[in-house]
Amino acid sequence: MSLQDDVKRLTAPDILARKGGDPIVMLTSYHAHTAGLVDQYCDVILVGDSLGMVMHGMETTVPVTLDMMILQGRAVMRGSKRALVVVDMPFGSYEASREQAFHAAVRVLKETGCGAIKIEGGRRMAETIAFLVERGVPVMGHVGLTPQSINTIGSFRAQGRDERDWPRIEDDALAVAQAGAFSVVIEAVAEPLARKITQAVGIPTIGIGASPACDGQVLVLEDMLGLSPRVPKFVKRYGDIGPGIGKAIEDYAKDVRARRFPGAEHTYGMKTKKL
Ligand code: KIV
C-alpha cells in the first residue's frame, strides 16, 4: 500500500480466511472503468484469460500472451482500490517448469501490482504451485474444466459427468490445496462433486457453473451483463446491455447522418467559454 492510499486492499490471506464464511463474490474485469464498478461490490476481480475471447474475439484462450495479461492487469489495478486482483497466467507461460512459472509470475506481480495469480491444472501443477507459494507468489488454483487444455480435451463440456471421473477431479483440488494455493476455482463440474470438494478442502472453492455449495462464485462480467454473443447455459443474465449499446449507437448514427452533430452547441467559439 502506498502512503497515499486510504483504502486497504483485500489480500490472498484475507480470502483464505473466508473459508466456510461469507460467500466470496468474484467477477472478471479487463478494463479500468469496469474494474471501478466491480470493485464496489466484489471481493476479488479476476483478470481472466477469457479476455482473449471477450475482448479480442479469439475462439479459445490458447493464443493469449503474458504481455496481454500484464497490460489489462495494470488497467484493472488502476481502476480498482479494494478488491484483490488476481491475474490469470496464460497458456504456455508456466507449464514447462517451476522456474518458467516463477519468472512469468514475478513479471505479473511486479508489472501489474496485482495481489495473486491463477494457474490452471490440478495434481500436475501441484509442485509448481508449492514452488511459487514458498517464494512469495500467492496462487489461486483452477480445476474441473480447464479451458487452456481445449486442444487435448476437445470441447468446453462440463467435467465429471461420469462419476468415475470424480476421484480424479477431487484429487486435483486436494493437490492444489495441499500445495499451498489460497483458493481454487472449480469450473463446470457436477453439483454433488463441487459440494464434495468444498467439504474436503481447507481452502475456499470458487464455483463457475459448479455449485451453490462452493465458498464463492465467479462469472465473466460480459456474460452476466448480456454483452457476450454466446454464453454457457449456467450463466444467469443480470443485465441486457448489449441491445442498449446497439440502440445508442444507432441513435448516434441517425443524428450524425441528419447533421444533428451531438455536442455541436459546445464547439469552441460558440457557447463555450472564451479561451
Ligand atoms: O478466464 C476466466 O475468465 C476464468 C474464469 C472463467 C474462471 O478463468
PDB file of C-alpha atoms and ligand atoms in Angstrom:
ATOM      1  CA  MET A   1       0.000   0.000   0.000  1.00  0.00           C
ATOM      2  CA  SER A   2       1.435   3.423  -0.888  1.00  0.00           C
ATOM      3  CA  LEU A   3       1.331   6.339   1.564  1.00  0.00           C
ATOM      4  CA  GLN A   4      -1.465   7.967  -0.447  1.00  0.00           C
ATOM      5  CA  ASP A   5      -3.847   5.004  -0.311  1.00  0.00           C
ATOM      6  CA  ASP A   6      -6.617   5.237   2.264  1.00  0.00           C
ATOM      7  CA  VAL A   7      -8.442   2.008   1.314  1.00  0.00           C
ATOM      8  CA  LYS A   8      -6.864  -1.271   2.296  1.00  0.00           C
ATOM      9  CA  ARG A   9      -6.952  -3.853  -0.462  1.00  0.00           C
ATOM     10  CA  LEU A  10      -8.032  -7.389   0.309  1.00  0.00           C
ATOM     11  CA  THR A  11      -5.164  -9.876   0.223  1.00  0.00           C
ATOM     12  CA  ALA A  12      -4.854 -13.568  -0.573  1.00  0.00           C
ATOM     13  CA  PRO A  13      -4.733 -14.411   3.195  1.00  0.00           C
ATOM     14  CA  ASP A  14      -7.972 -12.387   3.677  1.00  0.00           C
ATOM     15  CA  ILE A  15      -9.663 -14.559   1.053  1.00  0.00           C
ATOM     16  CA  LEU A  16      -8.230 -17.769   2.536  1.00  0.00           C
ATOM     17  CA  ALA A  17      -9.662 -16.750   5.924  1.00  0.00           C
ATOM     18  CA  ARG A  18     -13.155 -16.666   4.360  1.00  0.00           C
ATOM     19  CA  LYS A  19     -13.321 -20.486   4.052  1.00  0.00           C
ATOM     20  CA  GLY A  20     -16.784 -21.553   5.174  1.00  0.00           C
ATOM     21  CA  GLY A  21     -17.722 -17.931   5.973  1.00  0.00           C
ATOM     22  CA  ASP A  22     -19.490 -15.217   3.978  1.00  0.00           C
ATOM     23  CA  PRO A  23     -19.610 -16.159   0.281  1.00  0.00           C
ATOM     24  CA  ILE A  24     -16.778 -14.723  -1.809  1.00  0.00           C
ATOM     25  CA  VAL A  25     -18.024 -12.538  -4.657  1.00  0.00           C
ATOM     26  CA  MET A  26     -15.812 -12.572  -7.733  1.00  0.00           C
ATOM     27  CA  LEU A  27     -16.202 -11.257 -11.286  1.00  0.00           C
ATOM     28  CA  THR A  28     -13.842 -10.772 -14.206  1.00  0.00           C
ATOM     29  CA  SER A  29     -12.762  -7.381 -15.479  1.00  0.00           C
ATOM     30  CA  TYR A  30     -10.195  -6.390 -18.055  1.00  0.00           C
ATOM     31  CA  HIS A  31     -10.507  -2.581 -18.080  1.00  0.00           C
ATOM     32  CA  ALA A  32     -10.075   0.295 -15.644  1.00  0.00           C
ATOM     33  CA  HIS A  33     -13.669   1.532 -15.866  1.00  0.00           C
ATOM     34  CA  THR A  34     -15.435  -1.800 -15.380  1.00  0.00           C
ATOM     35  CA  ALA A  35     -12.904  -2.607 -12.641  1.00  0.00           C
ATOM     36  CA  GLY A  36     -14.063   0.532 -10.799  1.00  0.00           C
ATOM     37  CA  LEU A  37     -17.662  -0.742 -10.869  1.00  0.00           C
ATOM     38  CA  VAL A  38     -16.813  -4.327  -9.960  1.00  0.00           C
ATOM     39  CA  ASP A  39     -14.579  -3.097  -7.133  1.00  0.00           C
ATOM     40  CA  GLN A  40     -17.572  -1.546  -5.354  1.00  0.00           C
ATOM     41  CA  TYR A  41     -19.307  -4.894  -4.871  1.00  0.00           C
ATOM     42  CA  CYS A  42     -16.808  -7.721  -5.270  1.00  0.00           C
ATOM     43  CA  ASP A  43     -14.090  -9.221  -3.088  1.00  0.00           C
ATOM     44  CA  VAL A  44     -11.980 -10.497  -5.969  1.00  0.00           C
ATOM     45  CA  ILE A  45     -11.510  -9.200  -9.518  1.00  0.00           C
ATOM     46  CA  LEU A  46     -10.180 -11.779 -11.929  1.00  0.00           C
ATOM     47  CA  VAL A  47      -8.259 -10.531 -14.953  1.00  0.00           C
ATOM     48  CA  GLY A  48      -9.143 -13.766 -16.730  1.00  0.00           C
ATOM     49  CA  ASP A  49      -7.510 -15.007 -19.897  1.00  0.00           C
ATOM     50  CA  SER A  50     -11.117 -15.151 -21.140  1.00  0.00           C
ATOM     51  CA  LEU A  51     -10.172 -11.646 -22.318  1.00  0.00           C
ATOM     52  CA  GLY A  52      -8.840 -13.374 -25.432  1.00  0.00           C
ATOM     53  CA  MET A  53     -12.365 -14.429 -26.353  1.00  0.00           C
ATOM     54  CA  VAL A  54     -14.283 -11.479 -24.853  1.00  0.00           C
ATOM     55  CA  MET A  55     -12.071  -8.555 -25.924  1.00  0.00           C
ATOM     56  CA  HIS A  56     -10.258  -9.976 -28.924  1.00  0.00           C
ATOM     57  CA  GLY A  57     -12.803 -12.354 -30.475  1.00  0.00           C
ATOM     58  CA  MET A  58     -10.470 -15.365 -30.248  1.00  0.00           C
ATOM     59  CA  GLU A  59     -12.023 -18.840 -30.429  1.00  0.00           C
ATOM     60  CA  THR A  60     -10.136 -20.066 -27.351  1.00  0.00           C
ATOM     61  CA  THR A  61      -7.805 -18.720 -24.647  1.00  0.00           C
ATOM     62  CA  VAL A  62      -4.805 -20.540 -26.117  1.00  0.00           C
ATOM     63  CA  PRO A  63      -3.361 -17.586 -28.126  1.00  0.00           C
ATOM     64  CA  VAL A  64      -3.440 -15.172 -25.143  1.00  0.00           C
ATOM     65  CA  THR A  65       0.054 -13.906 -24.209  1.00  0.00           C
ATOM     66  CA  LEU A  66       1.690 -12.818 -20.968  1.00  0.00           C
ATOM     67  CA  ASP A  67       2.028  -9.264 -22.312  1.00  0.00           C
ATOM     68  CA  MET A  68      -1.738  -9.109 -22.949  1.00  0.00           C
ATOM     69  CA  MET A  69      -2.431 -10.217 -19.380  1.00  0.00           C
ATOM     70  CA  ILE A  70       0.009  -7.692 -17.937  1.00  0.00           C
ATOM     71  CA  LEU A  71      -1.448  -4.797 -19.951  1.00  0.00           C
ATOM     72  CA  GLN A  72      -5.017  -5.493 -18.809  1.00  0.00           C
ATOM     73  CA  GLY A  73      -3.874  -6.345 -15.271  1.00  0.00           C
ATOM     74  CA  ARG A  74      -2.374  -2.870 -14.998  1.00  0.00           C
ATOM     75  CA  ALA A  75      -5.603  -1.284 -16.233  1.00  0.00           C
ATOM     76  CA  VAL A  76      -7.645  -3.192 -13.631  1.00  0.00           C
ATOM     77  CA  MET A  77      -5.263  -2.213 -10.842  1.00  0.00           C
ATOM     78  CA  ARG A  78      -5.567   1.445 -11.877  1.00  0.00           C
ATOM     79  CA  GLY A  79      -9.363   1.233 -11.831  1.00  0.00           C
ATOM     80  CA  SER A  80      -9.796  -0.583  -8.511  1.00  0.00           C
ATOM     81  CA  LYS A  81      -8.892   0.064  -4.882  1.00  0.00           C
ATOM     82  CA  ARG A  82     -10.347  -2.538  -2.562  1.00  0.00           C
ATOM     83  CA  ALA A  83     -10.751  -5.923  -4.244  1.00  0.00           C
ATOM     84  CA  LEU A  84      -7.992  -8.486  -4.510  1.00  0.00           C
ATOM     85  CA  VAL A  85      -6.913  -8.503  -8.165  1.00  0.00           C
ATOM     86  CA  VAL A  86      -5.943 -11.945  -9.496  1.00  0.00           C
ATOM     87  CA  VAL A  87      -4.312 -12.192 -12.927  1.00  0.00           C
ATOM     88  CA  ASP A  88      -4.528 -15.399 -14.976  1.00  0.00           C
ATOM     89  CA  MET A  89      -1.292 -16.957 -16.175  1.00  0.00           C
ATOM     90  CA  PRO A  90      -1.850 -17.600 -19.887  1.00  0.00           C
ATOM     91  CA  PHE A  91      -1.254 -20.910 -21.678  1.00  0.00           C
ATOM     92  CA  GLY A  92       2.460 -21.557 -22.266  1.00  0.00           C
ATOM     93  CA  SER A  93       3.725 -19.167 -19.596  1.00  0.00           C
ATOM     94  CA  TYR A  94       4.013 -21.623 -16.663  1.00  0.00           C
ATOM     95  CA  GLU A  95       3.732 -25.295 -17.653  1.00  0.00           C
ATOM     96  CA  ALA A  96       7.296 -26.035 -18.839  1.00  0.00           C
ATOM     97  CA  SER A  97       8.994 -25.789 -15.434  1.00  0.00           C
ATOM     98  CA  ARG A  98       8.683 -24.343 -11.944  1.00  0.00           C
ATOM     99  CA  GLU A  99      11.347 -21.786 -12.902  1.00  0.00           C
ATOM    100  CA  GLN A 100       9.434 -20.696 -16.012  1.00  0.00           C
ATOM    101  CA  ALA A 101       6.303 -20.257 -13.880  1.00  0.00           C
ATOM    102  CA  PHE A 102       8.215 -18.266 -11.258  1.00  0.00           C
ATOM    103  CA  HIS A 103       9.764 -15.858 -13.778  1.00  0.00           C
ATOM    104  CA  ALA A 104       6.423 -15.274 -15.508  1.00  0.00           C
ATOM    105  CA  ALA A 105       4.572 -14.818 -12.197  1.00  0.00           C
ATOM    106  CA  VAL A 106       7.177 -12.345 -10.959  1.00  0.00           C
ATOM    107  CA  ARG A 107       6.664 -10.277 -14.115  1.00  0.00           C
ATOM    108  CA  VAL A 108       2.916 -10.264 -13.486  1.00  0.00           C
ATOM    109  CA  LEU A 109       3.238  -9.234  -9.829  1.00  0.00           C
ATOM    110  CA  LYS A 110       5.907  -6.581 -10.457  1.00  0.00           C
ATOM    111  CA  GLU A 111       4.469  -5.080 -13.644  1.00  0.00           C
ATOM    112  CA  THR A 112       0.796  -5.001 -12.608  1.00  0.00           C
ATOM    113  CA  GLY A 113       0.943  -4.664  -8.824  1.00  0.00           C
ATOM    114  CA  CYS A 114      -1.791  -7.332  -8.525  1.00  0.00           C
ATOM    115  CA  GLY A 115      -2.092  -9.488  -5.399  1.00  0.00           C
ATOM    116  CA  ALA A 116      -2.151 -13.013  -6.828  1.00  0.00           C
ATOM    117  CA  ILE A 117      -2.033 -15.131  -9.963  1.00  0.00           C
ATOM    118  CA  LYS A 118      -4.222 -18.021 -11.160  1.00  0.00           C
ATOM    119  CA  ILE A 119      -2.955 -21.242 -12.714  1.00  0.00           C
ATOM    120  CA  GLU A 120      -4.994 -23.954 -14.448  1.00  0.00           C
ATOM    121  CA  GLY A 121      -4.402 -27.608 -13.590  1.00  0.00           C
ATOM    122  CA  GLY A 122      -4.562 -29.856 -10.517  1.00  0.00           C
ATOM    123  CA  ARG A 123      -2.138 -32.594  -9.455  1.00  0.00           C
ATOM    124  CA  ARG A 124       0.130 -31.944 -12.468  1.00  0.00           C
ATOM    125  CA  MET A 125       0.691 -28.328 -11.338  1.00  0.00           C
ATOM    126  CA  ALA A 126       0.986 -29.004  -7.589  1.00  0.00           C
ATOM    127  CA  GLU A 127       4.793 -28.973  -7.494  1.00  0.00           C
ATOM    128  CA  THR A 128       4.845 -25.660  -9.368  1.00  0.00           C
ATOM    129  CA  ILE A 129       2.229 -24.139  -7.069  1.00  0.00           C
ATOM    130  CA  ALA A 130       4.269 -25.131  -3.988  1.00  0.00           C
ATOM    131  CA  PHE A 131       7.425 -23.655  -5.576  1.00  0.00           C
ATOM    132  CA  LEU A 132       5.655 -20.353  -6.261  1.00  0.00           C
ATOM    133  CA  VAL A 133       3.954 -20.074  -2.872  1.00  0.00           C
ATOM    134  CA  GLU A 134       7.206 -20.834  -0.993  1.00  0.00           C
ATOM    135  CA  ARG A 135       8.776 -17.932  -2.910  1.00  0.00           C
ATOM    136  CA  GLY A 136       6.092 -15.350  -2.206  1.00  0.00           C
ATOM    137  CA  VAL A 137       3.663 -15.760  -5.097  1.00  0.00           C
ATOM    138  CA  PRO A 138       0.033 -16.228  -3.947  1.00  0.00           C
ATOM    139  CA  VAL A 139      -1.666 -18.766  -6.216  1.00  0.00           C
ATOM    140  CA  MET A 140      -5.334 -19.415  -6.966  1.00  0.00           C
ATOM    141  CA  GLY A 141      -5.839 -22.872  -8.488  1.00  0.00           C
ATOM    142  CA  HIS A 142      -8.315 -23.820 -11.231  1.00  0.00           C
ATOM    143  CA  VAL A 143      -9.636 -27.383 -11.656  1.00  0.00           C
ATOM    144  CA  GLY A 144     -12.521 -29.154 -13.391  1.00  0.00           C
ATOM    145  CA  LEU A 145     -12.919 -27.672 -16.843  1.00  0.00           C
ATOM    146  CA  THR A 146      -9.577 -26.066 -17.692  1.00  0.00           C
ATOM    147  CA  PRO A 147     -10.179 -24.141 -20.930  1.00  0.00           C
ATOM    148  CA  GLN A 148      -6.474 -23.802 -21.789  1.00  0.00           C
ATOM    149  CA  SER A 149      -6.460 -27.598 -22.353  1.00  0.00           C
ATOM    150  CA  ILE A 150      -9.087 -27.314 -25.095  1.00  0.00           C
ATOM    151  CA  ASN A 151      -6.819 -28.923 -27.686  1.00  0.00           C
ATOM    152  CA  THR A 152      -6.436 -32.078 -25.596  1.00  0.00           C
ATOM    153  CA  ILE A 153      -9.916 -32.255 -24.021  1.00  0.00           C
ATOM    154  CA  GLY A 154     -11.703 -31.424 -27.283  1.00  0.00           C
ATOM    155  CA  SER A 155     -14.624 -29.305 -26.025  1.00  0.00           C
ATOM    156  CA  PHE A 156     -15.769 -26.924 -23.305  1.00  0.00           C
ATOM    157  CA  ARG A 157     -18.215 -29.539 -21.953  1.00  0.00           C
ATOM    158  CA  ALA A 158     -18.846 -29.924 -18.233  1.00  0.00           C
ATOM    159  CA  GLN A 159     -16.440 -32.251 -16.431  1.00  0.00           C
ATOM    160  CA  GLY A 160     -17.241 -35.137 -14.112  1.00  0.00           C
ATOM    161  CA  ARG A 161     -20.454 -36.112 -15.912  1.00  0.00           C
ATOM    162  CA  ASP A 162     -19.281 -39.675 -15.439  1.00  0.00           C
ATOM    163  CA  GLU A 163     -18.963 -40.431 -11.722  1.00  0.00           C
ATOM    164  CA  ARG A 164     -15.852 -42.481 -12.451  1.00  0.00           C
ATOM    165  CA  ASP A 165     -14.038 -39.156 -13.129  1.00  0.00           C
ATOM    166  CA  TRP A 166     -14.933 -37.700  -9.731  1.00  0.00           C
ATOM    167  CA  PRO A 167     -11.968 -39.081  -7.722  1.00  0.00           C
ATOM    168  CA  ARG A 168      -9.515 -37.588 -10.244  1.00  0.00           C
ATOM    169  CA  ILE A 169     -11.097 -34.130 -10.082  1.00  0.00           C
ATOM    170  CA  GLU A 170     -11.334 -34.249  -6.282  1.00  0.00           C
ATOM    171  CA  ASP A 171      -7.693 -35.320  -6.148  1.00  0.00           C
ATOM    172  CA  ASP A 172      -6.780 -32.324  -8.357  1.00  0.00           C
ATOM    173  CA  ALA A 173      -8.448 -29.921  -5.910  1.00  0.00           C
ATOM    174  CA  LEU A 174      -6.805 -31.606  -2.893  1.00  0.00           C
ATOM    175  CA  ALA A 175      -3.378 -31.444  -4.561  1.00  0.00           C
ATOM    176  CA  VAL A 176      -3.782 -27.726  -5.289  1.00  0.00           C
ATOM    177  CA  ALA A 177      -4.861 -27.065  -1.684  1.00  0.00           C
ATOM    178  CA  GLN A 178      -2.021 -29.138  -0.200  1.00  0.00           C
ATOM    179  CA  ALA A 179       0.466 -27.281  -2.434  1.00  0.00           C
ATOM    180  CA  GLY A 180      -0.492 -24.024  -0.721  1.00  0.00           C
ATOM    181  CA  ALA A 181      -2.976 -22.332  -3.060  1.00  0.00           C
ATOM    182  CA  PHE A 182      -5.126 -19.816  -1.160  1.00  0.00           C
ATOM    183  CA  SER A 183      -8.295 -20.741  -3.081  1.00  0.00           C
ATOM    184  CA  VAL A 184      -9.395 -22.777  -6.076  1.00  0.00           C
ATOM    185  CA  VAL A 185     -11.780 -22.146  -8.961  1.00  0.00           C
ATOM    186  CA  ILE A 186     -13.937 -25.179  -9.788  1.00  0.00           C
ATOM    187  CA  GLU A 187     -15.282 -24.834 -13.313  1.00  0.00           C
ATOM    188  CA  ALA A 188     -18.220 -26.693 -14.856  1.00  0.00           C
ATOM    189  CA  VAL A 189     -18.386 -29.806 -12.704  1.00  0.00           C
ATOM    190  CA  ALA A 190     -21.409 -31.750 -11.482  1.00  0.00           C
ATOM    191  CA  GLU A 191     -23.070 -30.133  -8.466  1.00  0.00           C
ATOM    192  CA  PRO A 192     -22.546 -33.006  -5.964  1.00  0.00           C
ATOM    193  CA  LEU A 193     -18.872 -33.199  -6.878  1.00  0.00           C
ATOM    194  CA  ALA A 194     -18.301 -29.470  -6.268  1.00  0.00           C
ATOM    195  CA  ARG A 195     -20.088 -29.852  -2.920  1.00  0.00           C
ATOM    196  CA  LYS A 196     -17.891 -32.829  -2.011  1.00  0.00           C
ATOM    197  CA  ILE A 197     -14.701 -30.945  -2.953  1.00  0.00           C
ATOM    198  CA  THR A 198     -15.788 -27.885  -0.965  1.00  0.00           C
ATOM    199  CA  GLN A 199     -16.214 -30.081   2.113  1.00  0.00           C
ATOM    200  CA  ALA A 200     -12.911 -31.867   1.528  1.00  0.00           C
ATOM    201  CA  VAL A 201     -10.507 -28.944   1.025  1.00  0.00           C
ATOM    202  CA  GLY A 202      -9.398 -26.400   3.605  1.00  0.00           C
ATOM    203  CA  ILE A 203      -9.294 -23.501   1.123  1.00  0.00           C
ATOM    204  CA  PRO A 204     -12.219 -21.555  -0.376  1.00  0.00           C
ATOM    205  CA  THR A 205     -13.692 -23.016  -3.544  1.00  0.00           C
ATOM    206  CA  ILE A 206     -14.985 -20.537  -6.116  1.00  0.00           C
ATOM    207  CA  GLY A 207     -17.540 -22.085  -8.442  1.00  0.00           C
ATOM    208  CA  ILE A 208     -18.345 -21.239 -12.041  1.00  0.00           C
ATOM    209  CA  GLY A 209     -21.118 -23.456 -13.314  1.00  0.00           C
ATOM    210  CA  ALA A 210     -20.413 -25.675 -10.320  1.00  0.00           C
ATOM    211  CA  SER A 211     -22.471 -25.496  -7.124  1.00  0.00           C
ATOM    212  CA  PRO A 212     -24.020 -23.047  -4.661  1.00  0.00           C
ATOM    213  CA  ALA A 213     -22.237 -25.115  -2.029  1.00  0.00           C
ATOM    214  CA  CYS A 214     -18.936 -23.532  -3.119  1.00  0.00           C
ATOM    215  CA  ASP A 215     -17.450 -20.852  -0.885  1.00  0.00           C
ATOM    216  CA  GLY A 216     -17.852 -18.248  -3.626  1.00  0.00           C
ATOM    217  CA  GLN A 217     -18.892 -17.699  -7.224  1.00  0.00           C
ATOM    218  CA  VAL A 218     -17.263 -16.156 -10.291  1.00  0.00           C
ATOM    219  CA  LEU A 219     -18.723 -15.179 -13.642  1.00  0.00           C
ATOM    220  CA  VAL A 220     -17.371 -13.464 -16.722  1.00  0.00           C
ATOM    221  CA  LEU A 221     -18.682  -9.891 -16.418  1.00  0.00           C
ATOM    222  CA  GLU A 222     -19.716  -9.511 -20.061  1.00  0.00           C
ATOM    223  CA  ASP A 223     -21.628 -12.834 -19.892  1.00  0.00           C
ATOM    224  CA  MET A 224     -23.744 -11.787 -16.899  1.00  0.00           C
ATOM    225  CA  LEU A 225     -24.312  -8.311 -18.373  1.00  0.00           C
ATOM    226  CA  GLY A 226     -25.786  -9.732 -21.580  1.00  0.00           C
ATOM    227  CA  LEU A 227     -22.962  -8.382 -23.741  1.00  0.00           C
ATOM    228  CA  SER A 228     -21.443 -11.660 -24.934  1.00  0.00           C
ATOM    229  CA  PRO A 229     -22.920 -13.159 -28.110  1.00  0.00           C
ATOM    230  CA  ARG A 230     -22.640 -16.749 -26.765  1.00  0.00           C
ATOM    231  CA  VAL A 231     -22.778 -17.685 -23.085  1.00  0.00           C
ATOM    232  CA  PRO A 232     -22.617 -21.011 -21.263  1.00  0.00           C
ATOM    233  CA  LYS A 233     -26.057 -22.373 -20.235  1.00  0.00           C
ATOM    234  CA  PHE A 234     -25.456 -21.928 -16.495  1.00  0.00           C
ATOM    235  CA  VAL A 235     -24.926 -18.152 -16.726  1.00  0.00           C
ATOM    236  CA  LYS A 236     -27.698 -16.072 -15.191  1.00  0.00           C
ATOM    237  CA  ARG A 237     -28.082 -12.777 -17.039  1.00  0.00           C
ATOM    238  CA  TYR A 238     -28.262  -9.916 -14.587  1.00  0.00           C
ATOM    239  CA  GLY A 239     -28.350  -7.317 -17.353  1.00  0.00           C
ATOM    240  CA  ASP A 240     -29.123  -6.997 -21.029  1.00  0.00           C
ATOM    241  CA  ILE A 241     -26.867  -4.147 -22.016  1.00  0.00           C
ATOM    242  CA  GLY A 242     -25.928  -5.442 -25.487  1.00  0.00           C
ATOM    243  CA  PRO A 243     -29.163  -4.209 -27.127  1.00  0.00           C
ATOM    244  CA  GLY A 244     -28.941  -0.926 -25.149  1.00  0.00           C
ATOM    245  CA  ILE A 245     -25.487  -0.220 -26.551  1.00  0.00           C
ATOM    246  CA  GLY A 246     -26.667  -1.131 -30.072  1.00  0.00           C
ATOM    247  CA  LYS A 247     -29.630   1.286 -29.755  1.00  0.00           C
ATOM    248  CA  ALA A 248     -27.388   4.135 -28.511  1.00  0.00           C
ATOM    249  CA  ILE A 249     -25.022   3.659 -31.470  1.00  0.00           C
ATOM    250  CA  GLU A 250     -27.993   3.531 -33.878  1.00  0.00           C
ATOM    251  CA  ASP A 251     -29.342   6.833 -32.449  1.00  0.00           C
ATOM    252  CA  TYR A 252     -25.913   8.442 -32.720  1.00  0.00           C
ATOM    253  CA  ALA A 253     -25.518   7.336 -36.352  1.00  0.00           C
ATOM    254  CA  LYS A 254     -29.012   8.728 -37.162  1.00  0.00           C
ATOM    255  CA  ASP A 255     -28.092  12.093 -35.568  1.00  0.00           C
ATOM    256  CA  VAL A 256     -24.841  12.390 -37.463  1.00  0.00           C
ATOM    257  CA  ARG A 257     -26.496  11.436 -40.777  1.00  0.00           C
ATOM    258  CA  ALA A 258     -29.163  14.124 -40.146  1.00  0.00           C
ATOM    259  CA  ARG A 259     -26.375  16.635 -39.342  1.00  0.00           C
ATOM    260  CA  ARG A 260     -27.570  16.832 -35.720  1.00  0.00           C
ATOM    261  CA  PHE A 261     -23.981  16.579 -34.571  1.00  0.00           C
ATOM    262  CA  PRO A 262     -24.027  15.717 -30.893  1.00  0.00           C
ATOM    263  CA  GLY A 263     -22.400  18.324 -28.674  1.00  0.00           C
ATOM    264  CA  ALA A 264     -22.098  20.844 -31.536  1.00  0.00           C
ATOM    265  CA  GLU A 265     -23.531  23.580 -29.316  1.00  0.00           C
ATOM    266  CA  HIS A 266     -20.392  23.313 -27.194  1.00  0.00           C
ATOM    267  CA  THR A 267     -17.979  23.703 -30.107  1.00  0.00           C
ATOM    268  CA  TYR A 268     -15.159  26.109 -29.356  1.00  0.00           C
ATOM    269  CA  GLY A 269     -16.069  29.682 -30.312  1.00  0.00           C
ATOM    270  CA  MET A 270     -19.821  29.131 -29.829  1.00  0.00           C
ATOM    271  CA  LYS A 271     -21.250  28.607 -26.329  1.00  0.00           C
ATOM    272  CA  THR A 272     -18.017  27.514 -24.734  1.00  0.00           C
ATOM    273  CA  LYS A 273     -16.086  29.860 -22.521  1.00  0.00           C
ATOM    274  CA  LYS A 274     -13.589  32.047 -24.361  1.00  0.00           C
ATOM    275  CA  LEU A 275     -10.075  30.595 -24.372  1.00  0.00           C
TER     276      LEU A 275
HETATM  277  O1  KIV B   1     -10.509 -16.617 -17.701  1.00  0.00           O
HETATM  278  C1  KIV B   1     -11.501 -16.560 -16.955  1.00  0.00           C
HETATM  279  O2  KIV B   1     -12.347 -15.660 -17.041  1.00  0.00           O
HETATM  280  C2  KIV B   1     -11.630 -17.610 -15.950  1.00  0.00           C
HETATM  281  C3  KIV B   1     -12.953 -17.732 -15.265  1.00  0.00           C
HETATM  282  C4  KIV B   1     -13.937 -18.277 -16.212  1.00  0.00           C
HETATM  283  C5  KIV B   1     -12.863 -18.520 -14.024  1.00  0.00           C
HETATM  284  O3  KIV B   1     -10.732 -18.345 -15.719  1.00  0.00           O
END
